[in-house]
């Protein structure tokens, strides 16, 4: 085992990225420095925010560098260790390179317990997307019993958890997603009260108006764009909008203006707040504990789309922008 596969950013996209923006190549398996751990990649997470990192612009995370290995959330198995904290056979999660093996600093890894939850959950419902849903919904959306909550991108990793948290809080929850399979999952499995397909509704605004006869108190927004424009006029006075993401614009170049939101914000005294999950980093442990209890109590369910094989990582990432995933999109790279 001296060679491995790895994936580099080969050029920066304008608009929708394509397969040729990534390069798969062979490289050496890294040797370990002091306090480092050799981690074999088992599951790779692909996430929409990585699209922003493909561009050389200022954001809350630095851009990927051209010609360097892409990195993101990974669950892996320790194969050898020069750290006193980790031993061969331990399962870990961390922010690591898209390669089959990483030499990781012990400080960048967290041990995870495969007995208390499936390994994949640490990249989804119990990981970054679950925590995003938890803090965005409970701290910013803050739904009250009997209020109406709308979630866009509702059948994705964050959206399906956000909607269920609002249900736990006693709200009426309406999800918006892009296929019939997804809307069916939301109502039949995830316990949403109603779900609408934004791709097939002739007039999404009118359909939402019917679905939300008392207006909308909380709009957990993952998408922005035309979906959000259908929701804004329905917001009730003092409504809250946790602005979690804006995936509809991630592949747009140039200005992309829709109807102006400002009159709605003033007229209905709305509070729209962008947030990044890391804003709540100090509370991750308690958030994960709460999500874990809800999972164990059966109050929370989640779904995953797991593609197989290291070479399928770029396509799985691109698929996020075509709505190919139901729930968390992962890639299985090696056996558990
Ligand atoms: N603020 C934070 O800290 C934070 C953390 C994690 C994620 N996020 C954001 O939260 C959102 C969801 O992330 P996720 O990881 O849960 O991804 P995801 O929802 O699992 O996957 C992306 C989904 O977005 C939908 N989509 C793609 N293009 C769209 C478009 N033009 N209009 C409407 N929907 C579109 C697709 O579903 P359909 O079939 O329904 O179109 C796709 O399945 C993203 O915007 C992401 O950037 C923010």
XYZ file of C-alpha atoms and ligand atoms in Angstrom:
384
model
C 0.000 0.000 0.000
C 2.175 2.855 -1.194
C -0.034 4.399 -3.866
C -3.524 5.840 -3.586
C -6.099 7.766 -5.584
C -6.854 11.414 -4.887
C -9.030 14.137 -6.423
C -7.782 17.614 -7.252
C -9.455 20.790 -8.441
C -8.189 21.087 -12.008
C -9.947 24.313 -13.032
C -12.398 26.817 -11.647
C -15.955 26.685 -12.975
C -18.082 29.490 -14.280
C -21.675 28.464 -13.922
C -22.482 24.783 -13.436
C -19.311 22.784 -12.679
C -18.550 19.714 -14.762
C -16.622 16.506 -14.427
C -13.529 18.068 -16.035
C -13.181 20.585 -13.213
C -11.904 17.647 -11.154
C -8.890 15.419 -11.795
C -8.468 11.943 -10.349
C -4.812 10.932 -10.118
C -2.512 8.547 -8.317
C -0.244 9.784 -5.547
C 1.807 8.394 -2.700
C 0.172 7.274 0.546
C 1.468 9.913 2.971
C 3.871 8.940 5.736
C 3.047 9.876 9.311
C 4.554 12.706 11.320
C 4.484 12.890 15.090
C 0.941 12.969 16.568
C -0.497 11.995 13.210
C -2.864 9.208 12.287
C -3.232 7.368 8.967
C -6.933 7.305 8.156
C -8.437 5.116 5.459
C -11.426 6.872 3.925
C -14.684 4.941 4.308
C -17.398 7.555 3.580
C -17.037 10.918 1.825
C -19.587 13.699 2.238
C -20.298 16.020 -0.685
C -21.976 19.300 0.253
C -23.387 22.246 -1.686
C -21.133 24.797 0.092
C -18.153 23.213 -1.695
C -19.361 24.861 -4.896
C -18.456 28.226 -3.349
C -14.988 26.933 -2.488
C -14.358 26.127 -6.160
C -14.325 29.880 -6.848
C -11.513 32.202 -5.898
C -13.668 34.584 -3.885
C -13.766 35.687 -0.269
C -16.184 33.713 1.894
C -16.467 32.182 5.344
C -14.171 29.331 4.231
C -11.106 29.793 2.002
C -11.311 28.611 -1.629
C -9.881 25.268 -2.746
C -6.502 25.806 -4.380
C -6.052 24.885 -8.016
C -4.096 21.654 -8.431
C -4.537 20.693 -4.782
C -6.516 17.890 -3.193
C -10.107 18.869 -2.416
C -11.177 18.440 1.191
C -14.422 17.928 3.053
C -16.207 15.847 5.652
C -14.990 12.251 5.876
C -15.578 9.210 8.059
C -12.660 6.815 8.107
C -10.854 4.051 9.905
C -7.478 4.418 11.603
C -4.927 2.086 10.000
C -1.872 3.219 11.909
C -1.178 5.835 14.507
C 1.597 7.963 15.947
C -0.873 9.543 18.363
C -1.609 8.452 21.895
C -5.298 9.336 21.379
C -6.046 7.006 18.459
C -5.334 3.344 17.715
C -5.645 1.164 14.636
C -9.276 0.130 14.185
C -10.772 3.332 15.647
C -13.404 5.092 13.553
C -12.960 8.844 13.180
C -14.479 11.830 11.448
C -12.825 15.026 10.336
C -12.265 17.483 7.556
C -9.882 15.550 5.300
C -8.713 15.289 1.697
C -10.603 13.522 -1.078
C -8.076 10.695 -1.125
C -8.091 7.081 -0.078
C -5.704 7.715 2.832
C -5.022 10.858 4.847
C -2.233 11.574 7.308
C -4.319 13.556 9.780
C -3.231 15.581 12.789
C -4.768 14.152 15.951
C -6.343 17.558 16.719
C -8.343 17.461 13.488
C -10.053 14.153 14.220
C -12.954 13.124 16.418
C -13.451 9.524 17.479
C -16.908 8.165 16.675
C -18.747 5.180 18.047
C -20.148 2.773 15.427
C -22.204 1.081 18.168
C -24.301 4.143 19.046
C -25.153 5.187 15.455
C -24.377 4.066 11.892
C -21.102 5.576 10.673
C -22.901 7.502 7.935
C -25.044 9.392 10.474
C -21.939 11.258 11.663
C -21.821 13.006 8.266
C -25.581 13.586 8.128
C -28.227 13.692 10.822
C -25.685 13.709 13.681
C -23.072 15.700 11.783
C -22.784 19.073 10.103
C -26.163 18.999 8.243
C -28.117 17.855 11.314
C -26.493 20.538 13.466
C -27.242 23.153 10.800
C -30.909 22.186 10.869
C -30.945 22.101 14.663
C -29.389 25.502 15.339
C -31.022 27.250 12.368
C -34.473 26.019 13.304
C -34.318 26.251 17.098
C -32.292 29.471 17.455
C -33.429 31.540 14.496
C -36.706 30.008 13.302
C -37.814 29.240 16.844
C -41.214 27.803 15.858
C -43.989 27.857 18.431
C -46.784 25.337 18.903
C -49.412 25.756 16.181
C -47.302 28.026 13.956
C -46.821 27.291 10.249
C -43.314 26.451 9.050
C -42.238 26.131 5.411
C -38.938 24.451 4.500
C -37.361 24.711 1.028
C -34.875 22.071 -0.108
C -36.944 19.993 2.288
C -35.910 16.515 1.150
C -32.189 17.195 1.466
C -29.807 16.485 4.326
C -30.545 19.718 6.207
C -34.144 20.266 5.109
C -35.607 16.940 6.212
C -34.139 17.341 9.703
C -35.174 21.019 9.961
C -38.799 20.181 9.145
C -38.934 17.344 11.655
C -37.528 19.579 14.405
C -40.338 22.043 13.697
C -42.810 19.134 13.999
C -41.266 18.165 17.344
C -41.875 21.785 18.414
C -45.561 21.387 17.533
C -45.676 23.348 14.281
C -47.586 22.615 11.078
C -44.839 21.864 8.522
C -44.908 22.187 4.742
C -41.944 21.031 2.689
C -40.950 22.051 -0.839
C -38.855 19.668 -2.948
C -38.198 18.747 -6.573
C -39.623 15.259 -7.218
C -42.726 13.233 -6.350
C -40.540 10.629 -4.641
C -39.223 13.376 -2.360
C -42.598 14.936 -1.533
C -43.976 11.459 -0.812
C -41.057 10.717 1.517
C -41.642 13.956 3.403
C -45.320 13.302 4.111
C -45.289 9.502 4.363
C -42.038 8.918 6.256
C -40.719 12.163 7.727
C -44.080 13.291 9.145
C -44.385 16.617 7.278
C -48.026 17.736 7.107
C -47.843 18.651 3.410
C -45.244 18.741 0.659
C -45.196 20.492 -2.710
C -43.165 19.782 -5.819
C -41.816 23.134 -7.011
C -40.961 21.668 -10.404
C -44.483 20.537 -11.279
C -46.755 23.040 -9.486
C -48.128 25.373 -12.127
C -48.258 28.244 -9.654
C -46.182 27.523 -6.547
C -47.329 30.673 -4.768
C -51.021 29.766 -5.135
C -50.365 26.151 -4.129
C -48.536 27.367 -1.011
C -51.344 29.775 -0.210
C -53.756 26.818 -0.219
C -51.350 24.728 1.841
C -50.809 27.505 4.416
C -54.258 29.041 5.066
C -52.942 30.803 8.211
C -49.872 32.232 6.457
C -46.239 31.353 7.210
C -44.514 32.089 10.525
C -41.125 30.499 9.833
C -39.510 29.989 6.436
C -36.368 27.813 6.718
C -34.727 28.651 3.408
C -32.206 26.363 1.760
C -32.691 27.470 -1.823
C -33.466 31.174 -2.342
C -34.598 31.995 -5.884
C -38.078 31.489 -7.333
C -39.099 29.076 -4.550
C -38.465 31.756 -1.921
C -40.206 34.382 -4.005
C -43.337 32.243 -3.831
C -43.107 32.174 -0.015
C -42.291 35.818 0.933
C -45.776 37.294 0.292
C -47.259 34.657 2.627
C -45.104 35.577 5.624
C -47.048 36.567 8.729
C -46.214 39.573 10.885
C -43.006 39.025 12.873
C -42.149 35.942 10.774
C -38.619 34.516 10.915
C -36.481 33.412 7.986
C -33.362 31.381 8.878
C -31.386 31.827 5.641
C -29.501 28.561 5.620
C -28.520 28.357 1.963
C -29.245 29.682 -1.513
C -28.457 26.719 -3.734
C -30.516 28.087 -6.630
C -27.861 30.767 -7.138
C -24.629 28.824 -6.534
C -24.114 28.136 -10.246
C -25.299 31.503 -11.506
C -22.709 33.921 -12.780
C -23.418 37.641 -12.818
C -26.329 39.330 -11.099
C -29.441 37.297 -10.435
C -32.245 39.517 -9.218
C -35.802 38.458 -8.535
C -38.624 40.454 -6.994
C -37.381 42.645 -4.120
C -37.907 41.205 -0.653
C -37.554 44.515 1.247
C -41.220 45.607 1.176
C -42.221 42.263 2.728
C -39.578 42.590 5.416
C -40.850 46.050 6.395
C -44.582 45.456 5.990
C -44.564 42.180 7.950
C -41.661 43.115 10.275
C -39.766 39.982 9.234
C -36.446 38.877 10.672
C -34.219 37.306 8.038
C -30.941 36.003 9.410
C -28.153 34.275 7.560
C -26.117 31.845 9.635
C -23.263 29.383 9.302
C -23.356 26.234 11.398
C -19.901 26.974 12.817
C -21.404 30.051 14.538
C -22.664 27.483 17.061
C -19.444 25.416 17.276
C -19.244 25.732 21.044
C -22.630 24.057 21.355
C -22.097 21.216 18.869
C -21.839 18.598 21.576
C -25.175 19.442 23.166
C -26.826 19.795 19.732
C -25.565 16.363 18.651
C -26.742 14.888 21.945
C -30.247 16.249 21.397
C -30.352 14.985 17.804
C -29.105 11.588 18.990
C -31.865 11.316 21.608
C -34.545 12.227 19.090
C -33.175 9.546 16.739
C -33.208 6.945 19.499
C -36.718 7.920 20.573
C -37.868 7.554 16.949
C -38.907 11.226 16.779
C -36.427 11.862 13.993
C -35.787 9.819 10.850
C -33.311 10.446 8.068
C -32.472 9.190 4.609
C -29.192 8.849 2.726
C -28.169 8.402 -0.893
C -24.927 6.434 -0.928
C -22.989 6.154 -4.205
C -20.284 3.518 -4.453
C -16.626 3.924 -5.351
C -13.952 6.593 -5.037
C -14.209 7.647 -8.700
C -17.887 8.520 -8.280
C -17.203 11.390 -5.839
C -17.274 14.216 -8.455
C -20.502 12.957 -10.051
C -22.174 12.629 -6.652
C -21.187 16.232 -5.921
C -22.531 17.468 -9.271
C -25.749 15.525 -8.665
C -26.581 17.794 -5.694
C -27.341 20.577 -8.164
C -29.666 18.334 -10.151
C -31.516 17.070 -7.102
C -30.323 13.470 -7.528
C -30.108 12.885 -3.778
C -32.820 12.085 -1.276
C -31.367 13.054 2.100
C -27.648 13.146 2.733
C -25.448 12.442 -0.300
C -22.487 10.235 0.572
C -19.963 8.104 -1.265
C -18.775 4.770 0.090
C -15.105 4.414 -0.744
C -14.079 1.329 1.237
C -15.674 -1.323 3.438
C -16.457 -0.468 7.054
N -25.582 27.727 6.699
C -24.915 26.622 6.894
O -24.085 26.485 7.802
C -25.193 25.455 5.996
C -24.739 24.174 6.300
C -25.084 23.117 5.453
C -25.823 23.373 4.311
N -26.205 24.639 4.038
C -27.016 24.951 2.857
O -28.247 24.276 3.026
C -28.745 23.892 1.753
C -29.025 22.395 1.760
O -27.790 21.709 1.948
P -27.765 20.118 2.058
O -26.403 19.729 2.431
O -28.928 19.701 2.874
O -27.997 19.699 0.547
P -29.188 18.812 0.004
O -30.455 19.586 0.259
O -29.062 17.448 0.550
O -28.895 18.737 -1.555
C -29.148 19.794 -2.397
C -30.612 19.797 -2.884
O -30.929 21.114 -3.315
C -31.975 21.053 -4.253
N -31.707 21.986 -5.341
C -30.677 21.958 -6.231
N -30.758 22.997 -7.085
C -31.893 23.686 -6.736
C -32.536 24.851 -7.242
N -32.032 25.540 -8.290
N -33.683 25.274 -6.648
C -34.209 24.602 -5.589
N -33.648 23.497 -5.067
C -32.492 23.049 -5.630
C -32.030 19.614 -4.778
O -33.257 19.015 -4.358
P -34.625 19.180 -5.204
O -34.836 17.879 -5.886
O -35.620 19.480 -4.148
O -34.411 20.308 -6.179
C -30.847 18.920 -4.097
O -31.128 17.600 -3.773
C -27.725 24.335 0.742
O -28.105 25.586 0.227
C -26.454 24.456 1.543
O -25.548 25.352 0.979
C -25.913 25.680 4.849
